[in-house]
Amino acid sequence: MKHALSLLALASYACAASASATDDGIKLNQLGFLPGADKVAVVPDGAARDFSIVRAGTNTVVQTGPLSPPASAPDSGDTVRQAHFTDLRTPGRYQLRVSGLPDSPPFEISPGAYDALNAAALKAYYFNRAGIALDAAHAGIYARAAGHPDTHVLIHASAASPSRPAGSAIASPKGWYDAGDYNKYIVNSGISTYTLLAAFEDFPAWFQAQKLNIPESGNGMPDILNEARWNLDWMLTMQDPADGGVYHKLTNLRFDGMVMPAQATQPRYVVQKTTAAALDFAAVMAAASRIYSPYDQVLSARMLTAAKQAWQWAQAHPRDYYRQPADVATGEYGDNDVSDEQAWAAAELYITTRDDSYYQALHAPQLAATVPSWGDVRGLAWLSLARHRKGLTAAADQALIASRVDSLARQLAAAWQESPYGITLRKADYVWGSNAVVMNQAMWLLHAYRLNGTRAYLDAAQSGLDYVLGRNALELSFVTGYGTRAPRHPHHRPSEADGIEAPVPGWLVGGPQPGQQDRKDCPAPYPSTLPARSYLDHVCSYASNEIAINWNAPLVYVSAGLQALTPR
Ligand code: G3I
Ligand code: 9MR
C-alpha cells in the first residue's frame, strides 16, 4: 500500500520536476529567518525586474526591491536572479511575490526560527537508537519495539584474536543505527558523535536549555550529552580490552529488508580491527573525556584511558586498512589514507591532555584544512584546535591555526559570492550525501566567524541552511517533517516499515548527486542527471534519499549555531 502510494507520489513529483526545469517557482528557506539574518530568495529569470514581500495570505506589501541581474546556473540548468531582503526584520509570516510566478511558500521571520528544527534534528538520533524500545511518552506515534539488542555479537573471522576466536561472542549493545540501515560503523560514528559534542562545546548555553524529551531528560546532564552518551557507550564496547584495537563495524552479513528493527534478526558480527576505527575512536573518546568530566569523572577517566589505548594500537598498526571480507556485503567506510585520522586523534589527545608530544604528532605545518567528511577528518583537528586555542600550550602555532580556519572559510565565501544560487556548493560537491557537504561547509564558516567575526562568513553559513531548507533547484526542504515541501519517502527502514504515512521527522536526506548508484534498484528513473537535480524522493534511492547520522550532525551544529551567533 505504502509502496503504491510512493510510486504515485513519485509520478506527480517527476512531472512537476520536469515542468519546473523551465519555469520553476521561487526558492527560499521554507522555515524562514532570524530577524538579524541575511535573507535571500532565488527567482527563476523571467520578465520581472523586482519583487515584493507581502504578509502571508494577503496583498499587504511590507517591502519591495530589485531582483539581481540574471545568472545561469549550470549545475541546475536554469537561469536565476536573487531577491535580497535582509532589511525586513519584523517578526511575522510572509510570502515573496514576483509578477508572473506563484507566490513563494510562506515563511516566518522569528527569533526562534530554528528552535524546533534543531530539537528535531537531534531527536532523530533517539529515533535511531539500537537496543531500546521507543515508548509513546518519548516517541509519540513513532513508538516501536526494541531491536538489535546486540548482547550476543559474533567475532567474525576477520576480527579473530587469541582471546576472542572466530565465532565466540561479545556484548556490544546500544549505539545508533548508522542510517537507513541497521548496522553500526565506528568510522561514521566518530565524526557524527564528535560533531554533536562540538556543537555542545561551542554553544553550551543553547544546549543546556534544550529539552528533548528523551528517557534520560532531567537527569542533570544536557540532553545532547545524554543522546551522545547512548552511542559512546556502544563505541566503548567496540574496543578489544586485550590490545586496545577497535573493531571497524558491527553488522549483519547482508543488509536487512525493509522491516522494523524488531523484525530484523540476522546474526550480527564485529568485523576486522582497523587503524581508521582506532584513530576515530581515540579522537572521539579524547574529546568526550573532557566534555563529560564535569558530569561524570569516572566515565571521563575511562574514556581517556580508552583513547590512549586505541592511539597506541594505531601506532603499532599504522596501515591496517579495512578490507571487506567476501561474506560481508554491508557498508564499508573504507579508507586507504589514515593520515587525517591520525592528525585528528593527535589533536584531541593534545587538547585534552596538554601533552606536547601529541601536538608534534599532528604535523601541523603539513596538515591542510578541508571540509570534514567521514573519509577526511583533518578539518576536525583544526576546528578543535581553534575552539580551544586559548587553553593550548606554547607548542601550538596560534597563527597557523587561525590562518587554516580562515583560509578555507575565505574559499567557501568566494564560492558563495560567485554562485547564482548564492550557495557554497560547487559542482564537485554534489556527491553521495551532498546535503552534508553543504552543512559541513556552513559549520566551517561558523567556526571562522567565531574566530574573527567576518560577517560574510555568517551570511555564507546561513546560505547553507537556506539551501537545505528550500533555496535549491528542487524547491524542497531536505529535512523530513520540516518545510512546506519535504521528502516523504526517505530510504530509512523504520520510516518505510512502520505503516505511518509521514516519515520519522528531523532527518536530513543525502540530497542530489549525479552518481545514481541506486538506479538498478529503482523502479522509476531520476528526473534529471544534472548534479543539483539528480534526486529521487523514493524509498529505493539510497544514493540520494537515505538519511545518516553523519549528515544530521552538522545540521544540528548549524541550526544551533545560527541561532546562537546571529546578531539580534
Ligand atoms: O573517493 C572517491 C573520490 O576519489 C572520487 O573523486 C569521488 C567521485 O564521486 O568518489 C569518491 O568515492 C565516493 C566515496 O563515497 C567517498 O566519498 C564514492 O563515489 C561514493 O559512492 C561513496 O559513497 C558512500 C556510500 O556509502 C557508498 O559506499 C558515502 O560516502 C557514504 O556516506 C555511504 O554510507 C552508507 C554506508 O555505507 C551504509 N549505511 C548507509 C550510509 C549512507 O548511505
Ligand atoms: O539499504 C542499504 C543502504 O543503507 C546503503 O547505503 C546502500 C549502499 O550500500 O545499500 C542499501 O542496500 C541496498 C543494496 O546495496 C542493494 N540492494 C538493495 C538494498 C536496499 O534495499
XYZ file of C-alpha atoms and ligand atoms in Angstrom:
632
model
C 0.000 0.000 0.000
C 2.658 2.368 1.031
C 4.714 1.411 -1.986
C 1.853 2.116 -4.384
C 1.394 5.493 -2.753
C 5.037 6.301 -3.071
C 5.036 5.445 -6.766
C 2.060 7.736 -7.284
C 3.792 10.478 -5.397
C 6.872 9.896 -7.498
C 4.920 10.175 -10.742
C 3.416 13.516 -9.811
C 6.718 14.692 -8.436
C 8.547 13.728 -11.661
C 6.020 15.705 -13.736
C 6.391 18.703 -11.507
C 10.148 18.432 -11.649
C 10.381 18.272 -15.426
C 7.888 21.098 -15.871
C 9.866 23.080 -13.381
C 13.099 22.815 -15.372
C 11.969 25.779 -17.441
C 9.588 27.683 -15.183
C 10.187 26.884 -11.543
C 8.811 28.844 -8.678
C 10.505 30.973 -6.052
C 13.070 29.121 -3.971
C 13.687 30.057 -0.373
C 14.198 28.756 3.103
C 10.742 27.354 3.859
C 11.080 27.748 7.611
C 12.274 31.323 7.450
C 14.838 33.540 9.080
C 16.084 35.075 12.287
C 15.397 38.837 12.373
C 19.088 39.720 12.127
C 19.977 37.209 9.406
C 20.937 37.733 5.785
C 17.773 36.997 3.784
C 17.854 35.847 0.187
C 15.480 34.080 -2.195
C 16.230 32.745 -5.669
C 13.824 33.580 -8.504
C 13.758 31.971 -11.954
C 14.618 34.509 -14.645
C 11.597 35.958 -16.451
C 10.104 39.319 -17.321
C 10.042 40.626 -13.740
C 12.736 43.010 -12.513
C 11.576 43.445 -8.946
C 9.954 41.620 -6.075
C 7.729 42.434 -3.181
C 7.074 40.838 0.169
C 3.525 40.531 1.428
C 2.054 39.424 4.705
C 1.242 35.749 4.157
C -2.119 35.218 2.531
C -2.752 38.950 1.968
C -1.921 41.702 -0.509
C -0.349 43.872 2.185
C 3.076 44.771 0.834
C 5.726 45.270 3.512
C 8.758 45.633 1.298
C 9.781 45.864 -2.361
C 13.161 45.583 -4.018
C 15.013 44.951 -7.271
C 15.975 41.490 -8.469
C 19.678 40.992 -9.141
C 20.863 40.575 -12.749
C 20.279 37.078 -14.196
C 22.958 34.415 -13.909
C 22.978 30.973 -15.445
C 23.457 28.056 -13.077
C 24.979 25.098 -14.935
C 24.625 22.650 -12.016
C 20.849 23.010 -12.172
C 20.463 24.063 -15.824
C 18.493 27.233 -15.149
C 18.940 30.999 -15.113
C 18.065 32.764 -11.901
C 18.025 36.093 -10.093
C 18.314 36.797 -6.404
C 15.987 38.770 -4.155
C 17.693 40.290 -1.099
C 15.502 41.370 1.797
C 17.834 41.418 4.777
C 16.286 44.691 5.968
C 12.981 43.015 6.726
C 13.404 42.286 10.416
C 9.903 42.487 11.845
C 8.724 39.105 13.107
C 5.780 37.766 11.145
C 4.648 35.400 8.438
C 5.321 36.456 4.856
C 5.433 35.421 1.207
C 7.676 36.664 -1.549
C 5.843 37.830 -4.674
C 7.181 38.206 -8.217
C 4.816 39.001 -11.032
C 4.256 36.063 -13.367
C 5.090 33.469 -10.688
C 3.121 31.827 -7.910
C 3.835 33.408 -4.524
C 6.609 31.728 -2.564
C 5.765 29.296 0.195
C 5.019 31.202 3.410
C 7.973 31.735 5.753
C 8.475 33.183 9.226
C 10.734 35.858 10.498
C 11.147 34.892 14.109
C 13.756 34.879 16.861
C 13.007 31.167 17.290
C 13.049 30.307 13.604
C 15.138 27.133 14.040
C 14.259 26.049 17.598
C 12.008 23.195 16.555
C 14.219 22.161 13.654
C 17.266 21.949 15.882
C 15.489 19.872 18.501
C 14.052 17.558 15.844
C 17.422 17.075 14.153
C 18.828 15.959 17.497
C 15.786 13.911 18.486
C 16.243 11.981 15.234
C 19.174 10.206 16.904
C 16.890 8.960 19.631
C 14.593 7.540 16.942
C 17.592 5.636 15.508
C 18.708 4.101 18.795
C 19.544 0.408 18.715
C 18.649 -1.902 21.573
C 15.839 0.042 23.182
C 12.082 0.193 22.820
C 10.867 3.681 21.925
C 7.905 4.323 24.196
C 4.965 6.538 23.336
C 5.865 9.047 26.055
C 9.069 9.920 24.187
C 8.446 8.754 20.628
C 4.756 9.588 20.175
C 3.343 7.910 17.073
C 6.831 6.597 16.243
C 6.901 4.339 19.310
C 8.272 0.913 18.397
C 9.581 -2.295 19.920
C 13.276 -2.720 20.673
C 15.515 -4.268 18.025
C 19.114 -5.412 17.780
C 19.948 -5.990 21.453
C 23.491 -6.851 20.306
C 24.146 -8.722 23.522
C 25.411 -11.754 21.584
C 27.590 -10.480 18.746
C 29.875 -12.936 16.960
C 33.554 -12.350 16.325
C 33.929 -12.505 12.549
C 36.922 -14.459 11.232
C 38.482 -11.150 10.116
C 38.438 -9.979 13.744
C 39.617 -13.149 15.480
C 42.287 -12.886 18.185
C 43.723 -15.390 20.715
C 41.346 -14.338 23.471
C 38.406 -13.904 21.087
C 38.420 -16.641 18.445
C 36.119 -16.576 15.421
C 32.583 -17.486 16.402
C 32.963 -16.503 20.053
C 30.596 -13.788 21.274
C 30.770 -10.383 22.923
C 28.118 -7.932 24.087
C 28.067 -4.659 22.166
C 24.691 -3.076 22.883
C 23.256 0.419 22.352
C 24.554 2.875 19.719
C 22.719 4.484 16.833
C 21.810 2.761 13.612
C 24.072 4.365 11.046
C 21.441 5.468 8.591
C 18.571 3.840 6.733
C 20.252 0.522 7.529
C 20.590 -1.103 10.952
C 24.350 -1.551 11.120
C 26.775 0.342 13.361
C 30.080 1.610 11.985
C 32.849 3.116 14.124
C 34.257 5.414 11.441
C 30.948 7.105 10.782
C 30.051 7.134 14.455
C 33.284 9.007 15.058
C 32.581 12.132 13.036
C 28.881 12.070 13.945
C 29.379 11.903 17.686
C 32.224 14.407 17.585
C 30.128 16.914 15.655
C 27.369 16.747 18.259
C 29.919 17.148 21.051
C 31.478 20.068 19.173
C 28.073 21.724 18.973
C 27.836 21.424 22.740
C 31.351 22.766 23.280
C 30.630 25.771 21.051
C 27.072 26.557 22.139
C 26.781 25.261 25.716
C 24.076 27.685 26.825
C 21.867 26.752 23.896
C 22.069 23.040 24.604
C 21.870 23.375 28.371
C 18.462 24.996 27.896
C 17.165 22.455 25.370
C 14.614 19.813 26.434
C 14.378 16.881 24.056
C 12.015 14.619 25.980
C 14.234 11.550 25.780
C 14.313 8.891 28.512
C 17.283 10.481 30.316
C 15.870 14.036 30.253
C 16.046 15.744 33.612
C 18.971 13.713 34.949
C 21.181 16.790 35.316
C 23.040 16.270 32.050
C 22.164 18.320 28.949
C 20.121 16.186 26.553
C 22.648 16.481 23.732
C 25.158 14.779 26.041
C 22.555 12.226 27.099
C 21.907 11.377 23.474
C 25.600 11.244 22.509
C 26.231 9.011 25.524
C 23.987 6.337 24.016
C 26.439 5.985 21.164
C 29.584 6.499 23.225
C 28.554 3.603 25.466
C 28.355 1.414 22.393
C 31.647 2.664 20.978
C 33.421 1.716 24.212
C 32.309 -1.895 23.753
C 33.944 -1.965 20.305
C 37.433 -1.814 21.808
C 39.153 -5.131 22.496
C 40.391 -4.831 26.077
C 43.180 -7.282 25.287
C 45.061 -4.933 22.962
C 43.218 -1.600 22.597
C 42.277 -2.251 18.961
C 38.819 -1.239 17.769
C 36.519 -3.236 15.500
C 35.586 -1.423 12.311
C 31.885 -2.244 12.414
C 29.094 -4.251 13.969
C 26.962 -5.614 11.201
C 24.836 -8.294 9.613
C 26.440 -10.113 6.725
C 23.783 -8.611 4.403
C 21.536 -5.560 4.662
C 18.189 -6.180 6.342
C 14.982 -5.990 4.367
C 12.674 -3.001 4.731
C 11.425 -4.147 8.141
C 11.176 -2.706 11.632
C 14.145 -3.218 13.995
C 12.409 -5.959 15.983
C 11.813 -7.931 12.778
C 15.470 -7.726 11.714
C 17.042 -10.738 13.387
C 20.032 -11.785 11.275
C 23.152 -12.716 13.265
C 25.454 -9.802 13.989
C 29.238 -9.702 13.815
C 32.088 -7.424 14.704
C 34.424 -7.212 11.740
C 38.184 -6.501 11.472
C 40.092 -4.094 13.706
C 41.306 -1.185 11.594
C 43.630 1.769 12.014
C 40.900 4.185 10.936
C 38.500 2.828 13.559
C 41.129 3.003 16.317
C 42.042 6.604 15.469
C 38.473 7.863 15.083
C 37.649 6.131 18.351
C 40.681 7.720 20.039
C 39.691 11.173 18.789
C 36.092 10.923 19.974
C 36.959 9.387 23.336
C 39.618 12.028 23.986
C 37.115 14.793 23.222
C 34.330 13.104 25.192
C 36.649 12.672 28.163
C 36.999 16.442 28.592
C 33.352 17.184 27.817
C 31.829 14.658 30.252
C 34.319 15.315 33.030
C 32.189 17.933 34.842
C 29.317 15.440 34.895
C 30.976 12.075 35.463
C 34.618 11.792 36.498
C 34.704 8.020 36.352
C 33.357 7.916 32.812
C 35.715 10.691 31.777
C 38.772 8.841 33.074
C 37.654 5.639 31.417
C 37.267 7.413 28.085
C 40.733 8.922 28.250
C 42.307 5.569 29.025
C 40.375 4.017 26.142
C 41.524 6.812 23.826
C 45.178 6.333 24.737
C 44.989 2.573 24.321
C 43.400 2.930 20.870
C 46.051 5.500 19.917
C 48.810 3.091 20.984
C 47.273 0.269 18.990
C 47.108 2.502 15.914
C 50.760 3.484 16.260
C 51.655 -0.207 16.256
C 49.289 -0.937 13.334
C 49.597 2.137 11.122
C 48.196 0.638 7.932
C 45.516 -1.872 8.840
C 43.026 -0.647 6.249
C 39.520 -2.037 6.034
C 39.132 -4.888 3.548
C 35.553 -6.065 3.116
C 35.502 -9.828 3.752
C 33.989 -11.925 0.945
C 30.986 -12.930 3.062
C 30.106 -9.368 4.191
C 28.068 -7.028 1.963
C 27.139 -4.057 4.159
C 28.588 -0.529 4.207
C 32.380 -0.283 4.051
C 33.548 3.149 5.150
C 36.888 2.053 3.740
C 39.810 4.458 3.590
C 43.381 3.877 2.452
C 44.754 7.126 3.846
C 44.607 7.481 7.613
C 46.965 10.431 7.974
C 43.940 12.663 8.606
C 42.543 10.311 11.261
C 45.992 10.281 12.883
C 46.108 14.084 12.956
C 42.604 14.401 14.342
C 43.228 11.870 17.134
C 46.505 13.620 17.968
C 44.724 16.976 18.157
C 42.008 15.741 20.506
C 44.504 13.946 22.743
C 46.648 17.085 22.808
C 43.748 19.358 23.733
C 42.550 17.053 26.483
C 45.955 16.135 27.989
C 48.048 19.224 27.051
C 50.855 16.765 26.311
C 53.048 18.383 23.640
C 54.092 15.072 22.129
C 50.585 14.761 20.690
C 50.897 18.210 19.145
C 54.110 17.105 17.468
C 52.315 14.001 16.154
C 49.843 16.264 14.370
C 52.427 17.557 11.895
C 50.503 20.811 11.836
C 52.604 22.617 9.207
C 51.857 19.831 6.706
C 48.195 19.456 7.636
C 45.782 21.063 5.180
C 42.322 22.342 6.090
C 39.478 20.694 4.175
C 35.724 20.448 4.667
C 35.140 17.499 7.026
C 33.550 14.252 5.853
C 33.678 10.696 7.210
C 36.656 9.943 4.983
C 38.549 13.189 5.579
C 38.650 14.345 9.165
C 41.717 16.573 9.202
C 39.473 19.628 9.297
C 38.146 18.431 12.656
C 41.651 18.777 14.088
C 41.744 22.430 13.019
C 38.269 23.162 14.338
C 39.034 21.670 17.741
C 42.365 23.493 17.971
C 40.645 26.763 17.072
C 37.900 26.186 19.648
C 40.444 25.535 22.407
C 43.088 27.977 21.223
C 43.095 29.971 24.446
C 43.983 26.921 26.556
C 46.721 25.386 24.405
C 50.390 25.087 25.411
C 53.167 27.152 23.869
C 53.859 24.307 21.438
C 50.769 25.206 19.412
C 51.186 27.574 16.468
C 48.327 30.006 17.087
C 48.832 31.951 13.867
C 48.739 28.763 11.833
C 45.512 27.612 13.491
C 43.795 30.927 12.758
C 45.044 31.043 9.204
C 43.995 27.463 8.354
C 40.450 28.078 9.592
C 40.206 31.444 7.874
C 41.689 30.447 4.526
C 39.197 27.634 3.921
C 36.372 29.939 5.021
C 37.589 32.516 2.523
C 37.436 29.946 -0.285
C 33.931 28.927 0.730
C 32.809 32.543 0.893
C 34.232 33.123 -2.588
C 32.200 30.201 -3.956
C 29.126 31.609 -2.237
C 29.638 35.049 -3.786
C 30.097 33.654 -7.282
C 27.222 31.193 -7.145
C 23.962 32.054 -8.966
C 22.034 30.448 -6.103
C 24.233 32.173 -3.552
C 25.450 28.886 -2.078
C 28.809 27.372 -1.205
C 28.298 24.167 -3.218
C 30.374 23.744 -6.348
C 29.836 21.088 -8.998
C 32.307 18.656 -7.388
C 30.443 18.893 -4.082
C 27.389 17.046 -5.400
C 28.487 13.669 -4.024
C 26.625 10.949 -2.078
C 25.477 12.982 0.918
C 25.799 16.388 -0.779
C 23.458 17.926 1.759
C 26.008 17.106 4.448
C 28.735 18.707 2.349
C 26.861 21.993 2.406
C 26.139 21.622 6.142
C 29.796 20.895 6.897
C 30.780 23.911 4.811
C 28.374 26.013 6.864
C 29.769 24.560 10.072
C 33.238 25.556 8.974
C 32.094 29.074 8.183
C 30.531 29.417 11.615
C 33.816 28.423 13.242
C 35.613 31.044 11.187
C 33.018 33.636 12.139
C 33.529 32.770 15.805
C 37.247 33.146 15.305
C 37.396 36.524 13.610
C 33.890 37.943 13.259
C 33.898 38.274 9.453
C 30.218 38.894 8.738
C 30.370 37.327 5.259
C 31.171 34.000 6.916
C 27.991 34.124 8.968
C 25.948 35.034 5.889
C 27.549 32.276 3.806
C 26.750 29.803 6.596
C 23.131 30.986 6.538
C 23.025 30.202 2.824
C 23.830 26.579 3.643
C 20.827 26.223 5.896
C 18.715 28.118 3.346
C 19.806 25.633 0.689
C 18.803 22.512 2.613
C 15.526 24.131 3.673
C 14.367 25.038 0.175
C 16.586 27.533 -1.629
C 17.561 24.899 -4.179
C 16.566 23.999 -7.727
C 14.108 21.359 -6.499
C 12.342 23.803 -4.146
C 12.484 21.129 -1.496
C 13.255 21.228 2.150
C 15.532 18.210 2.520
C 14.598 17.699 6.184
C 11.752 15.255 6.854
C 8.774 16.926 8.505
C 10.095 20.497 8.142
C 9.122 22.943 5.398
C 6.153 23.068 3.040
C 7.635 20.520 0.621
C 9.855 17.902 2.244
C 10.887 14.302 1.480
C 8.100 11.771 2.043
C 9.922 8.546 1.194
C 13.433 8.521 2.643
C 15.498 5.342 2.397
C 15.032 4.669 6.098
C 13.804 1.256 7.172
C 11.624 2.399 10.108
C 10.024 5.185 8.068
C 9.141 2.702 5.358
C 8.090 -0.218 7.547
C 6.155 1.487 10.348
C 2.889 1.874 8.425
C 2.777 5.580 9.294
C 2.398 7.855 6.300
C 4.767 10.593 7.462
C 8.446 9.645 7.716
C 10.274 9.900 11.042
C 10.856 13.671 11.395
C 14.071 15.652 11.668
C 16.242 13.724 9.217
C 18.327 15.384 6.516
C 18.311 13.218 3.379
C 21.515 12.717 1.370
C 20.496 15.011 -1.458
C 21.106 15.420 -5.175
C 24.187 13.913 -6.794
C 24.605 12.611 -10.320
C 26.123 9.186 -9.461
C 22.687 7.469 -9.345
C 24.366 4.339 -7.919
C 20.922 3.014 -6.967
C 19.471 3.172 -10.491
C 19.280 -0.618 -10.771
C 17.251 -0.781 -7.549
C 14.800 1.975 -8.518
C 11.554 1.308 -10.409
C 11.375 4.885 -11.677
C 14.050 6.982 -13.356
C 15.633 10.039 -11.794
C 14.069 13.225 -13.233
C 17.453 14.628 -14.278
C 21.160 13.902 -14.447
C 22.094 17.495 -13.579
C 24.081 17.473 -10.308
C 21.655 19.728 -8.440
C 18.538 17.951 -9.742
C 19.641 14.310 -9.658
C 17.437 13.351 -6.745
C 14.582 10.925 -6.231
C 12.105 11.107 -3.357
C 11.605 7.359 -3.432
C 12.454 4.743 -0.833
C 14.613 2.941 -3.406
C 17.048 5.813 -3.587
C 19.784 5.118 -1.072
C 22.160 7.229 -3.168
C 20.071 10.417 -2.943
C 17.342 9.901 -0.356
C 18.832 7.936 2.535
C 19.328 9.542 5.937
C 22.510 9.158 8.023
C 23.872 10.107 11.432
C 26.862 11.901 9.927
C 24.594 14.025 7.746
C 22.326 15.137 10.561
C 25.129 16.124 12.914
C 26.251 19.256 11.052
C 22.571 20.205 10.672
C 22.347 20.107 14.463
C 25.513 22.194 14.698
C 24.467 24.785 12.105
C 20.864 25.216 13.210
C 22.013 25.827 16.779
C 24.991 27.941 15.740
C 22.996 30.350 13.602
C 20.589 30.904 16.480
C 23.410 31.389 18.948
C 25.588 33.630 16.774
C 23.333 35.757 14.561
C 23.226 39.289 15.982
C 19.763 40.232 17.215
O 36.879 8.643 -3.099
C 36.285 8.909 -4.371
C 36.882 10.153 -4.961
O 38.246 9.939 -5.207
C 36.128 10.500 -6.244
O 36.577 11.725 -6.732
C 34.625 10.620 -5.955
C 33.803 10.864 -7.206
O 32.432 10.623 -6.968
O 34.186 9.426 -5.387
C 34.809 9.134 -4.166
O 34.274 7.969 -3.624
C 32.985 8.077 -3.116
C 33.024 7.718 -1.645
O 31.716 7.725 -1.128
C 33.833 8.712 -0.830
O 33.199 9.960 -0.787
C 32.087 7.134 -3.880
O 31.942 7.578 -5.202
C 30.738 7.053 -3.221
O 29.982 6.023 -3.832
C 30.882 6.764 -1.745
O 29.620 6.875 -1.176
C 29.478 6.378 0.140
C 28.417 5.278 0.164
O 28.197 4.848 1.491
C 28.799 4.072 -0.675
O 29.937 3.464 -0.175
C 29.038 7.523 1.022
O 30.094 8.479 1.141
C 28.634 7.038 2.397
O 28.041 8.108 3.095
C 27.652 5.874 2.282
O 27.446 5.383 3.574
C 26.411 4.436 3.737
C 27.014 3.224 4.440
O 27.933 2.589 3.567
C 25.941 2.237 4.908
N 24.940 2.910 5.680
C 24.302 3.995 4.979
C 25.297 5.061 4.582
C 24.643 6.239 3.890
O 24.218 5.976 2.598
O 19.914 -0.100 2.461
C 21.272 -0.005 2.083
C 21.779 1.382 2.378
O 21.754 1.629 3.769
C 23.161 1.585 1.804
O 23.550 2.933 1.894
C 23.204 1.178 0.355
C 24.590 1.265 -0.258
O 25.486 0.452 0.407
O 22.735 -0.137 0.198
C 21.409 -0.308 0.635
O 21.050 -1.632 0.416
C 20.765 -1.958 -0.929
C 21.869 -2.806 -1.522
O 23.079 -2.079 -1.592
C 21.480 -3.290 -2.892
N 20.205 -3.952 -2.863
C 19.115 -3.126 -2.346
C 19.427 -2.656 -0.949
C 18.327 -1.689 -0.469
O 17.202 -2.322 -0.105
